[in-house]
mmCIF file of C-alpha atoms in Angstrom:
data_model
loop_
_atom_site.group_PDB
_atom_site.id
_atom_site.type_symbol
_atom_site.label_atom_id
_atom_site.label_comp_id
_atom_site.label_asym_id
_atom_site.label_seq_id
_atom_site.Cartn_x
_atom_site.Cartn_y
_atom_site.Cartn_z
ATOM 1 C CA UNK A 1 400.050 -6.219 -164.776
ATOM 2 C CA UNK A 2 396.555 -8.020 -163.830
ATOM 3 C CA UNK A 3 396.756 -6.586 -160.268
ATOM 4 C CA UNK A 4 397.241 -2.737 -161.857
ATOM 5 C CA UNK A 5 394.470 -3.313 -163.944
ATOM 6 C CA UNK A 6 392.383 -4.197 -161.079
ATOM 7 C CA UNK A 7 393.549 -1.040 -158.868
ATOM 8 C CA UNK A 8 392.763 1.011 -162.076
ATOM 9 C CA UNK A 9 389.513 -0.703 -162.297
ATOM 10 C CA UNK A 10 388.627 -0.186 -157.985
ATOM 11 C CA UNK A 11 389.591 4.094 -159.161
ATOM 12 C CA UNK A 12 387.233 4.177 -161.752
ATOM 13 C CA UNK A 13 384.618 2.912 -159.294
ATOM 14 C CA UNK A 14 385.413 4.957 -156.506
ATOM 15 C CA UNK A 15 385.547 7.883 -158.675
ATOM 16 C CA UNK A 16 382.333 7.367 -160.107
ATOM 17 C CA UNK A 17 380.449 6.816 -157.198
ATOM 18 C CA UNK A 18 382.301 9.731 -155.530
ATOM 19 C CA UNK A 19 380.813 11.697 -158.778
ATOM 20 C CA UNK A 20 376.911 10.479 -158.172
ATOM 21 C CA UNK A 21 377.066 10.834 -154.608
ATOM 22 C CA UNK A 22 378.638 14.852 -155.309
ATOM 23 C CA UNK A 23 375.928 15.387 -157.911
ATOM 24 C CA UNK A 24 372.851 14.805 -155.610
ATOM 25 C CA UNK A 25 370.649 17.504 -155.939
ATOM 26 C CA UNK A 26 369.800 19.407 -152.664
ATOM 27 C CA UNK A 27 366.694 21.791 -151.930
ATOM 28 C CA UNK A 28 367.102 24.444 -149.082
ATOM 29 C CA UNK A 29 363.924 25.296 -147.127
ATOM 30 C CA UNK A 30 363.269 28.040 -144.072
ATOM 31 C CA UNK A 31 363.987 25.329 -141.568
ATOM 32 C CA UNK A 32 361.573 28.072 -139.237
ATOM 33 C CA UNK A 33 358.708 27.874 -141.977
ATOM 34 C CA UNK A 34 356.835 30.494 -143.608
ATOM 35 C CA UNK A 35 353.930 33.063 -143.026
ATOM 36 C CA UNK A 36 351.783 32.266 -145.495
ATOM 37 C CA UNK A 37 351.155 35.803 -146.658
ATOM 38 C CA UNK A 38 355.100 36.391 -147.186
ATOM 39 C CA UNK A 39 357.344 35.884 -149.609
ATOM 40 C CA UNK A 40 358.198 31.724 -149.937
ATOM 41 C CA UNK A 41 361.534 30.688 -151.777
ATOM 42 C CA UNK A 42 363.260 27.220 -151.751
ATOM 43 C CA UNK A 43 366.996 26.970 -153.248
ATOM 44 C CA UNK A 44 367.823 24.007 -155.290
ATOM 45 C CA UNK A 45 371.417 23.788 -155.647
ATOM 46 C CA UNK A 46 372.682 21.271 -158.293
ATOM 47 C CA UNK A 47 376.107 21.135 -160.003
ATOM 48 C CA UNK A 48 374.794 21.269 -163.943
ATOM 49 C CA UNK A 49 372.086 23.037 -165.705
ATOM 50 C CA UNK A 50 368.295 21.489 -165.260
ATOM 51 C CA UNK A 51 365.978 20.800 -168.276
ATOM 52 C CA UNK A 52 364.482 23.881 -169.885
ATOM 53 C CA UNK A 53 361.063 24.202 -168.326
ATOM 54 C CA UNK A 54 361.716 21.992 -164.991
ATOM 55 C CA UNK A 55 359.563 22.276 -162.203
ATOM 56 C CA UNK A 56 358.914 21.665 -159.004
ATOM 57 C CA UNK A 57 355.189 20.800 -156.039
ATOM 58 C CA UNK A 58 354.600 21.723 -153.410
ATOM 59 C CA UNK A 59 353.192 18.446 -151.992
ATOM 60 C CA UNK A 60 350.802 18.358 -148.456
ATOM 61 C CA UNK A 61 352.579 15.847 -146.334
ATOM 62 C CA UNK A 62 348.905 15.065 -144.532
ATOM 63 C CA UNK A 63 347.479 14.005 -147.375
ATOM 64 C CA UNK A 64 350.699 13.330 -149.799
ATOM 65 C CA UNK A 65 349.037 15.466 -152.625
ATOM 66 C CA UNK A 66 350.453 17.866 -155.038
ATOM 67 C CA UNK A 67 349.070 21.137 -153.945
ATOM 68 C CA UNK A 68 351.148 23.767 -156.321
ATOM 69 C CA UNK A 69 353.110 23.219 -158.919
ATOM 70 C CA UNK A 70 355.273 26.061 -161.020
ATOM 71 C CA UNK A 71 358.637 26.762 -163.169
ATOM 72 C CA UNK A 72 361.759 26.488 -161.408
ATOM 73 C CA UNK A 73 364.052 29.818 -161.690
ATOM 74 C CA UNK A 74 366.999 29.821 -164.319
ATOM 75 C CA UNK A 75 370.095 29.267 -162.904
ATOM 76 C CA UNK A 76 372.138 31.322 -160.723
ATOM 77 C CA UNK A 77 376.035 31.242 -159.777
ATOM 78 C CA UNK A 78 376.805 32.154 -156.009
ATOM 79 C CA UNK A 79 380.435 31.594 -155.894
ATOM 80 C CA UNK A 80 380.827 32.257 -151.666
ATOM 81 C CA UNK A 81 378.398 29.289 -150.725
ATOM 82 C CA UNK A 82 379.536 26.987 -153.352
ATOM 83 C CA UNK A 83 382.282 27.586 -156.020
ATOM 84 C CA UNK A 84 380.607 26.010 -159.569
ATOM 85 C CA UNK A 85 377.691 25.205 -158.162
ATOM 86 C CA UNK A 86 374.607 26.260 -159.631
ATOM 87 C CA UNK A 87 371.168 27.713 -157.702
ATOM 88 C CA UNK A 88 367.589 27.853 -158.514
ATOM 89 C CA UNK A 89 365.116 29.727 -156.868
ATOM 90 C CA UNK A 90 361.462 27.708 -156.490
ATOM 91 C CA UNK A 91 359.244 30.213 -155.975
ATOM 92 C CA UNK A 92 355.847 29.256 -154.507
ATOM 93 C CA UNK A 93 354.592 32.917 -152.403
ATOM 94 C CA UNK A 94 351.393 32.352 -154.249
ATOM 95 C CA UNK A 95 350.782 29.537 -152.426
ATOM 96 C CA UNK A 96 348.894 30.830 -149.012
ATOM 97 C CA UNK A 97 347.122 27.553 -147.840
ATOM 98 C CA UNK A 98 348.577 26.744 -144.077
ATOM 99 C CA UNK A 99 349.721 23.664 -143.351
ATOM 100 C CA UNK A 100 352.955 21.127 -143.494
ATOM 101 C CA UNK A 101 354.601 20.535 -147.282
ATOM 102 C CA UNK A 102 357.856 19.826 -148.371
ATOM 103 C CA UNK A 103 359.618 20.110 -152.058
ATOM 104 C CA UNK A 104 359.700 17.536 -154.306
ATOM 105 C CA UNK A 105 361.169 17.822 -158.086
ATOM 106 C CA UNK A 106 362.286 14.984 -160.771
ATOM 107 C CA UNK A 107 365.867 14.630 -162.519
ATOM 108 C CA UNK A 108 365.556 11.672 -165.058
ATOM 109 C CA UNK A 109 362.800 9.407 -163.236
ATOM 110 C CA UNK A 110 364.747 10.126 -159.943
ATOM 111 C CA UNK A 111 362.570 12.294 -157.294
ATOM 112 C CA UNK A 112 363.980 14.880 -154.953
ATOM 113 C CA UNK A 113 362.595 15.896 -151.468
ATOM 114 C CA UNK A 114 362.870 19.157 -149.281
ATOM 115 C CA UNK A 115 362.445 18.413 -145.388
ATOM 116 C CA UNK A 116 359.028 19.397 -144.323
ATOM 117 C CA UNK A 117 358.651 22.852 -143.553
ATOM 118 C CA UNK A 118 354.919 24.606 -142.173
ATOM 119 C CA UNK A 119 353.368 27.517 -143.539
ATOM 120 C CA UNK A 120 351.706 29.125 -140.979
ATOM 121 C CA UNK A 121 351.713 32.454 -139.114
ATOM 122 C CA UNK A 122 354.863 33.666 -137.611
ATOM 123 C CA UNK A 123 354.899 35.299 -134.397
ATOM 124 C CA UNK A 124 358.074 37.191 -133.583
ATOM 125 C CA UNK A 125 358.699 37.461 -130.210
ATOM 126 C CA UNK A 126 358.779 41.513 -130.663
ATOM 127 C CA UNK A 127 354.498 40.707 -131.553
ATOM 128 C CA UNK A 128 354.026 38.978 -128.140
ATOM 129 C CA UNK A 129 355.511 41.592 -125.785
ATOM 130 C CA UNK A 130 354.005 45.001 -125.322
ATOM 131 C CA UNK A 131 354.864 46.273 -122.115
#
């Protein structure tokens, strides 16, 4: 009997820590960057609902300041990347300012971090080549 308790004990953990590890925010970038005149949208998917009012910076990873800040987007279901999990739009095409940033936002005292993206303009090979 002790050594089933113990087993039941060792699948509580695991399933726990499979449950924090699967509930890990994560914030999707243009892994290309952005012009800074165009639209700018990062996705943060996350398996629940966010706090009413959450936001998210833009933070300069030169100088490690917050250089825009604004409301994360309500919640949005897109069942064909992830079935149940939920996506919100962080909207920062205001923002024009060129340089390198990433995405941070806070869950409960716990901070979150895009990868480092530029903002800077684009030039599509089409732009360079005029016979």
């Amino acid at each position: 009997m002790l050594k089933l308790r113990q087993q039941f004990r060792y699948l509580i953990i695991v399933l726990f820590l499979s449950v924090m590890a699967y509930s890990k925010p994560i914030i999707y970038v243009n892994q290309v960057g952005f012009d800074p005149k165009s639209p700018k949208i990062a996705i943060i998917a996350y398996p629940t609902n966010l706090r009413e009012n959450a936001s998210f910076d833009v933070v300069d990873t030169q100088t490690h300041k917050i250089v825009f800040t604004a409301l994360i987007g309500k919640p949005q279901n897109v069942d064909d990347w992830k079935l149940g999990e939920k996506f919100y739009k962080a909207d920062f095409s205001s923002f024009q300012k060129p340089g390198t940033y990433k995405i941070t936002f806070k869950i409960a005292d716990q901070i979150y971090t895009s990868q480092v993206f530029l903002l800077k303009k684009i030039y599509w090979q089409n732009e360079l080549f005029h016979p």
